[in-house]
Amino acid sequence: MISENNQQNSLSDVTYPLYENGYSYTGVNGNIRDRLPVFDDILSLKWQRSLADRNGDTRKLLPLWIADMDFETVPTVKEALQKRISTGIYGYSYIPESYKEAVADWFKNRFHHSLLSREIIPFTGVIPAINAAIYAFTRPRANVLLQTPVYHPFFKAIASTGRTLLKSPLVRKNNRYEIDFVGFEKVIREQRPELFVLCNPQNPTGRVFSREELQRLTDICLRYRVFIVADEIHSDIVFKPTEFTSTLNLNNEELSRHLIVCTSTSKTFNLAGLASANIFIKDTLVRKRFLETVEKLGQQGHGPGFIQTIAAETAYRTGKYWLRETLSYIQENFAYAYKRLDEELPHVWHSEKPEGTYFLWLDFSRYGFSNRELENLLLVRCRIQANQGYIFGEEGSGFVRINIACPRSILKEALDRLVEELKNYRV
Ligand SMILES: Cc1ncc(COP(=O)(O)O)c(C=O)c1O
């Protein structure tokens, strides 16, 4: 669907034929964006659901929900998969040592981790790993702590493992979300959770916690012997000048006896559909307990298959420049969105600056809409499919999460529609 003679000359010129030619897209030759979105309603849940919901409306529903990008992955990943698929040999496979070397190298180069091969556990997803960790490191019905608003499948993981949800809401201060350390310690002291799921970079708020914040947070957990599952799946989606600090960078031996870290290529290289992850566990006993639980649950099977490992290894070995360019495009999207929000929608709150993740986390509460009205405004009036804030916990009521890892023309269209619609309301 990419047409040879319809190439654009600069990133900001990229156009997306919203109303014509189905979902094809052409960008700049030699630039990542000419290999980016070829939207196909068959290939992507994000687009499929949106189209299914079209209801005859001529304005296409803009799919700015679920956490994947509208961008094609690293070209070398596609080539490596094509080559492997062309063999026709799909029997049981093993994970080569070179895979773990590629993972270790990536995390060493980017975040200065020194991971041994045995400390890397290839897995089938971050959420399955979180479920297994809850079983492994807490007792039945134990309290499990989250900082809300937060990625909604965490609530389900706690419920489905028969544990009890405890919350320590993030607080909005100085135009960004901050940790209420006093409240965090109080809830731990009084209700003794056995496990805390840390989400950093934080979905949906986009906060990337500083080393000092992580230090304080983990010190409190250690003081009360709370096990930490650090979901760092968005660690590569961080925008300058913000720097990502991993819990592993705290270099605390005691912490490593109470910690597992969840990572993945799925957000970094837009490979979510391949379902794979890497779980880092430094401590031998923690690792043993985790792996025994995984076995008891029958969860691991043969681990990720060769498609996942080939994709991840290739991406970690060759995807650095793709990622750099993709991040810079998304950062420009943030700048574009913030400018338009400030100028045209001053009553919609956004954070002071984008730190991490590719989400706009917008507060519409000054308009006084109910959740239902806000959902209706976005979905029916503006034809924008976003994630409603309340799904991330009640602290998200009045908010909307908008995924801006999309062509700028789609972002522009979404903002045009919002501006136009919100003219009808007073604050
Ligand atoms: C914070 C967070 N954790 C986990 C996931 C999903 O991970 P997986 O698909 O590997 O289970 C997502 C996806 O959006 C996420 O944002």
XYZ file of C-alpha atoms and ligand atoms in Angstrom:
443
model
C 0.000 0.000 0.000
C 3.017 2.291 0.122
C 3.178 4.183 -3.118
C 6.602 4.904 -4.567
C 5.735 8.205 -6.119
C 3.917 9.729 -3.236
C 6.811 10.580 -0.996
C 7.012 13.471 1.362
C 10.007 15.633 1.981
C 10.019 16.459 5.621
C 8.687 14.938 8.771
C 6.256 17.713 9.409
C 4.918 17.331 5.888
C 3.877 13.793 6.495
C 0.281 13.466 5.534
C -2.153 10.806 6.317
C -5.043 10.346 3.942
C -7.667 10.235 6.625
C -10.587 10.050 4.296
C -9.109 8.444 1.240
C -7.217 5.400 0.117
C -8.033 3.225 3.060
C -5.253 3.328 5.592
C -2.113 3.619 3.579
C 0.599 5.998 4.602
C 3.761 7.187 2.968
C 6.517 9.086 4.641
C 10.069 10.062 3.903
C 12.285 7.776 1.903
C 15.272 6.554 3.863
C 13.691 7.749 7.052
C 11.933 5.503 9.510
C 8.630 7.061 8.722
C 8.429 5.682 5.225
C 8.398 2.277 6.810
C 5.990 3.334 9.454
C 2.289 2.953 9.530
C 0.566 0.768 7.058
C -2.666 0.673 8.906
C -4.619 -2.401 8.325
C -7.710 -3.184 10.236
C -6.937 -6.887 10.017
C -3.467 -6.551 11.491
C -3.971 -4.365 14.500
C -6.411 -4.519 17.379
C -6.011 -0.809 17.890
C -7.379 -0.101 14.428
C -9.673 -3.081 14.139
C -11.799 -2.132 17.139
C -12.035 1.412 15.983
C -13.290 0.437 12.591
C -15.723 -2.074 13.993
C -17.255 0.753 15.962
C -17.686 3.133 13.066
C -21.491 3.058 13.039
C -21.700 4.587 9.623
C -20.140 7.864 10.773
C -18.178 9.338 7.899
C -15.530 10.762 10.201
C -13.229 7.888 10.921
C -12.789 6.983 14.533
C -9.231 7.943 15.460
C -7.670 5.080 17.406
C -5.580 6.698 20.111
C -6.096 4.082 22.778
C -4.152 0.843 23.522
C -0.383 1.095 24.076
C 1.197 0.388 20.754
C 2.554 2.688 18.112
C 1.181 3.282 14.623
C 4.723 2.734 13.409
C 6.195 -0.254 11.691
C 8.940 -1.873 13.744
C 12.685 -1.794 13.049
C 13.218 -2.897 9.396
C 15.951 -5.366 10.362
C 13.513 -7.109 12.687
C 11.102 -7.573 9.838
C 13.902 -8.930 7.636
C 15.143 -11.320 10.320
C 11.640 -12.660 10.844
C 11.027 -13.023 7.120
C 14.253 -14.958 6.753
C 13.462 -17.302 9.621
C 9.850 -17.821 8.542
C 10.974 -18.685 5.017
C 12.750 -21.819 6.331
C 9.460 -23.579 7.054
C 11.088 -25.171 10.103
C 8.976 -24.397 13.128
C 9.781 -27.187 15.552
C 10.692 -26.740 19.205
C 13.452 -24.253 19.561
C 15.796 -23.167 22.298
C 16.776 -19.700 23.331
C 20.342 -19.120 22.163
C 22.869 -17.551 24.501
C 23.254 -14.773 21.944
C 19.711 -13.677 22.848
C 20.594 -13.071 26.470
C 23.836 -11.404 25.410
C 21.848 -8.965 23.281
C 19.498 -8.226 26.196
C 22.408 -7.761 28.618
C 24.271 -5.509 26.151
C 21.250 -3.272 25.611
C 20.682 -2.760 29.307
C 24.383 -2.290 29.930
C 24.744 0.340 27.239
C 21.607 2.237 28.106
C 21.275 1.855 31.845
C 24.637 0.475 33.048
C 23.159 -2.760 34.304
C 25.496 -5.695 34.610
C 23.303 -8.703 34.136
C 24.515 -12.273 34.140
C 22.854 -14.715 31.811
C 21.105 -16.552 34.652
C 19.678 -13.290 35.974
C 17.698 -12.783 32.757
C 14.486 -14.789 32.536
C 12.847 -14.652 29.111
C 9.109 -14.637 29.636
C 5.869 -14.453 27.696
C 4.787 -11.065 28.982
C 5.051 -8.587 31.810
C 1.538 -9.135 33.126
C 1.963 -12.948 33.328
C 5.209 -12.296 35.242
C 3.458 -9.929 37.652
C 0.775 -12.537 38.295
C 3.436 -15.173 38.982
C 5.305 -12.778 41.292
C 2.161 -12.084 43.295
C 1.723 -15.828 43.819
C 5.400 -16.313 44.593
C 5.982 -13.486 47.057
C 2.702 -12.999 48.880
C 0.371 -15.158 50.893
C -3.257 -15.753 49.914
C -5.396 -12.668 50.528
C -2.331 -10.532 51.282
C -2.461 -6.816 50.574
C -0.761 -5.642 47.376
C 0.039 -1.956 46.966
C -0.297 0.223 43.860
C 0.255 3.918 43.197
C -2.849 5.129 41.436
C -3.852 6.098 38.812
C -2.098 3.145 37.261
C -2.125 0.674 34.373
C -5.471 -1.068 34.884
C -4.462 -4.747 34.358
C -2.609 -4.488 37.696
C -6.005 -4.343 39.427
C -7.023 -7.496 37.631
C -3.770 -9.269 38.543
C -4.437 -8.567 42.223
C -8.065 -9.671 42.013
C -7.409 -12.793 39.973
C -4.705 -14.000 42.367
C -7.119 -13.547 45.294
C -5.108 -10.723 46.871
C -6.371 -7.404 48.179
C -5.745 -4.059 46.554
C -4.209 -1.251 48.576
C -3.697 2.178 47.073
C -1.334 5.030 47.654
C -2.479 7.668 45.170
C 0.050 9.887 43.444
C -0.588 13.564 44.121
C -0.595 16.426 41.666
C 1.780 19.171 42.712
C 3.531 21.847 40.704
C 1.869 20.642 37.533
C 3.157 17.120 37.792
C 2.469 13.960 39.724
C 4.498 13.337 42.834
C 4.756 10.615 45.412
C 3.063 11.257 48.719
C 5.824 9.651 50.788
C 4.063 10.230 54.087
C 0.885 8.586 52.792
C 2.901 5.800 51.161
C 4.639 4.930 54.441
C 1.417 5.269 56.423
C -0.494 2.808 54.283
C 2.402 0.352 54.518
C 2.803 0.773 58.274
C -0.883 0.384 58.943
C -1.902 -2.210 56.388
C 1.292 -4.166 55.844
C 1.147 -4.989 52.149
C 3.430 -7.841 51.204
C 4.132 -6.601 47.696
C 4.246 -3.299 45.845
C 3.955 -3.072 42.074
C 5.987 -0.056 41.028
C 5.261 1.294 37.562
C 8.139 3.442 36.314
C 7.945 5.148 33.840
C 4.437 5.524 35.106
C 1.447 4.622 32.979
C -0.786 6.662 32.589
C 0.696 9.831 34.145
C 3.989 9.711 32.222
C 6.053 10.433 35.342
C 9.591 9.080 35.360
C 10.703 8.897 38.963
C 14.064 10.359 39.862
C 16.832 8.446 41.593
C 16.030 10.292 44.841
C 12.345 9.423 44.634
C 13.143 5.771 43.931
C 15.630 5.715 46.753
C 13.064 6.984 49.263
C 10.349 4.712 47.923
C 12.446 1.561 48.045
C 13.895 2.463 51.466
C 10.377 2.586 52.861
C 9.559 -0.778 51.266
C 12.701 -2.360 52.704
C 12.006 -0.949 56.161
C 8.697 -2.816 56.190
C 9.873 -5.828 54.152
C 7.588 -5.146 51.210
C 8.607 -7.072 48.094
C 8.888 -4.899 44.967
C 7.870 -5.795 41.433
C 9.241 -2.999 39.267
C 7.403 -2.789 35.961
C 9.912 -0.896 33.812
C 8.351 -1.807 30.464
C 8.399 1.851 29.325
C 12.028 2.450 30.361
C 13.133 3.247 26.813
C 10.308 5.695 26.149
C 11.821 8.606 28.022
C 12.379 12.113 26.683
C 15.345 14.374 27.209
C 16.280 15.999 29.512
C 14.607 13.375 31.720
C 16.802 10.373 32.444
C 15.508 6.982 33.388
C 16.780 5.408 36.599
C 16.050 1.743 37.095
C 15.553 0.162 40.498
C 18.630 -1.871 39.530
C 20.660 1.359 39.346
C 20.161 1.879 43.059
C 22.839 -0.800 43.530
C 21.419 -1.934 46.781
C 22.135 -5.549 47.728
C 19.399 -5.690 50.253
C 16.966 -4.328 47.689
C 17.925 -7.044 45.213
C 16.734 -9.631 47.747
C 13.260 -8.082 47.518
C 13.032 -7.186 43.864
C 12.143 -8.386 40.422
C 12.314 -6.085 37.398
C 10.079 -6.522 34.361
C 11.234 -5.320 30.943
C 10.275 -5.961 27.358
C 10.869 -4.988 23.753
C 7.155 -4.545 23.233
C 6.926 -0.792 23.926
C 10.480 0.076 22.871
C 10.252 -1.410 19.382
C 6.497 -1.732 18.967
C 6.464 -5.521 19.203
C 3.597 -5.959 21.669
C 1.778 -8.479 19.488
C 4.663 -10.920 19.829
C 4.093 -11.300 23.569
C 7.488 -11.473 25.193
C 9.364 -9.979 28.115
C 12.567 -10.285 30.097
C 12.427 -10.489 33.843
C 15.578 -9.549 35.738
C 16.182 -11.208 39.086
C 19.584 -10.694 40.704
C 19.094 -12.705 43.862
C 19.439 -16.502 43.690
C 16.723 -17.297 46.234
C 14.260 -14.846 44.753
C 14.917 -16.323 41.332
C 14.445 -19.854 42.590
C 11.144 -18.996 44.229
C 9.891 -17.172 41.163
C 10.836 -20.004 38.806
C 9.336 -22.651 41.073
C 6.075 -20.730 41.168
C 6.081 -20.314 37.409
C 6.532 -24.058 37.098
C 3.752 -24.761 39.575
C 1.462 -22.517 37.596
C 2.465 -24.321 34.420
C 3.033 -20.861 33.007
C 6.394 -21.034 31.375
C 5.938 -23.921 28.943
C 8.771 -23.574 26.489
C 9.074 -19.873 27.159
C 8.886 -17.346 24.374
C 9.083 -18.944 20.952
C 11.687 -18.281 18.287
C 9.644 -15.519 16.662
C 9.764 -13.497 19.870
C 13.406 -14.141 20.575
C 14.576 -13.448 17.026
C 12.607 -10.209 17.004
C 13.875 -9.111 20.402
C 17.486 -10.062 19.765
C 17.519 -8.281 16.411
C 15.816 -5.224 17.860
C 18.234 -4.957 20.762
C 21.204 -5.415 18.438
C 20.133 -3.106 15.640
C 17.250 -0.919 16.794
C 19.089 1.909 18.528
C 18.791 4.445 15.692
C 15.232 3.502 14.904
C 14.371 4.117 18.532
C 16.193 7.435 18.616
C 14.289 8.665 15.599
C 10.978 7.344 16.820
C 11.435 9.020 20.202
C 12.309 12.276 18.561
C 9.162 12.098 16.426
C 7.030 11.373 19.489
C 8.702 14.200 21.384
C 7.781 16.534 18.531
C 4.232 15.238 18.823
C 4.264 16.192 22.496
C 5.545 19.666 21.685
C 2.864 20.087 19.033
C 0.101 18.852 21.356
C 1.235 20.951 24.343
C 1.383 24.087 22.211
C -2.103 23.574 20.849
C -3.502 22.653 24.254
C -1.980 25.753 25.837
C -3.218 28.046 23.104
C -6.564 26.526 22.270
C -7.656 24.410 25.226
C -6.269 26.178 28.305
C -8.839 24.527 30.586
C -7.552 21.048 29.817
C -4.679 20.244 32.172
C -1.535 18.465 31.031
C 1.690 17.838 32.897
C 4.408 20.458 32.845
C 6.605 18.454 30.464
C 6.639 15.030 28.877
C 8.936 12.746 30.841
C 8.124 9.246 29.659
C 5.620 6.978 27.847
C 3.819 8.079 24.704
C 0.638 9.117 26.468
C -0.994 12.460 26.894
C -2.723 12.340 30.272
C -5.302 15.079 30.130
C -7.564 16.397 32.857
C -10.930 17.663 31.619
C -12.417 18.056 35.085
C -12.759 21.843 34.867
C -15.563 21.223 32.403
C -17.458 19.253 35.046
C -18.332 16.311 32.792
C -19.308 13.004 34.335
C -17.224 10.039 33.174
C -20.044 9.032 30.915
C -20.348 12.502 29.394
C -16.609 12.684 28.838
C -16.582 9.282 27.184
C -19.486 10.317 25.007
C -17.771 13.569 24.080
C -14.619 11.803 22.959
C -16.066 8.746 21.329
C -19.347 9.910 19.860
C -18.932 13.649 19.359
C -15.222 13.764 18.457
C -14.849 10.208 17.152
C -11.675 9.747 19.155
C -11.049 6.412 20.755
C -8.884 7.054 23.817
C -8.617 5.355 27.192
C -10.954 6.884 29.724
C -9.122 7.916 32.879
C -11.380 6.131 35.343
C -10.189 2.716 34.165
C -6.836 3.541 35.814
C -8.567 3.937 39.171
C -10.979 6.509 40.543
C -8.130 9.057 40.671
C -8.366 9.048 36.880
C -11.970 10.254 36.794
C -12.290 13.275 34.552
C -9.084 12.355 32.700
C -8.383 10.827 29.322
C -5.245 8.978 28.172
C -4.401 9.680 24.567
C -1.734 7.636 22.794
C 0.287 10.001 20.610
C 2.661 7.473 19.031
C 0.871 8.215 15.792
C 1.436 10.299 12.662
C 1.186 14.001 13.430
C -1.657 14.354 10.986
C -3.788 12.063 13.124
C -2.828 13.953 16.263
C -3.704 17.191 14.492
C -7.072 15.848 13.446
C -7.800 14.682 17.002
C -6.904 18.084 18.451
C -8.927 19.880 15.752
C -11.954 17.837 16.691
C -11.477 18.412 20.427
C -11.031 22.161 20.001
C -14.099 22.374 17.807
C -16.252 20.342 20.175
C -15.141 22.008 23.395
C -16.140 25.416 21.972
C -19.659 24.338 22.889
C -18.911 24.184 26.607
C -18.080 26.733 29.270
C -15.983 26.116 32.315
C 2.945 -0.506 32.518
C 2.641 -1.667 31.616
N 2.915 -2.919 32.016
C 2.651 -3.993 31.239
C 2.082 -3.836 29.996
C 1.749 -5.041 29.174
O 2.786 -5.925 29.153
P 2.641 -7.341 28.461
O 1.906 -7.139 27.174
O 4.048 -7.797 28.278
O 1.900 -8.221 29.429
C 1.790 -2.551 29.523
C 1.169 -2.345 28.211
O 0.629 -1.331 27.915
C 2.074 -1.443 30.361
O 1.806 -0.183 29.968
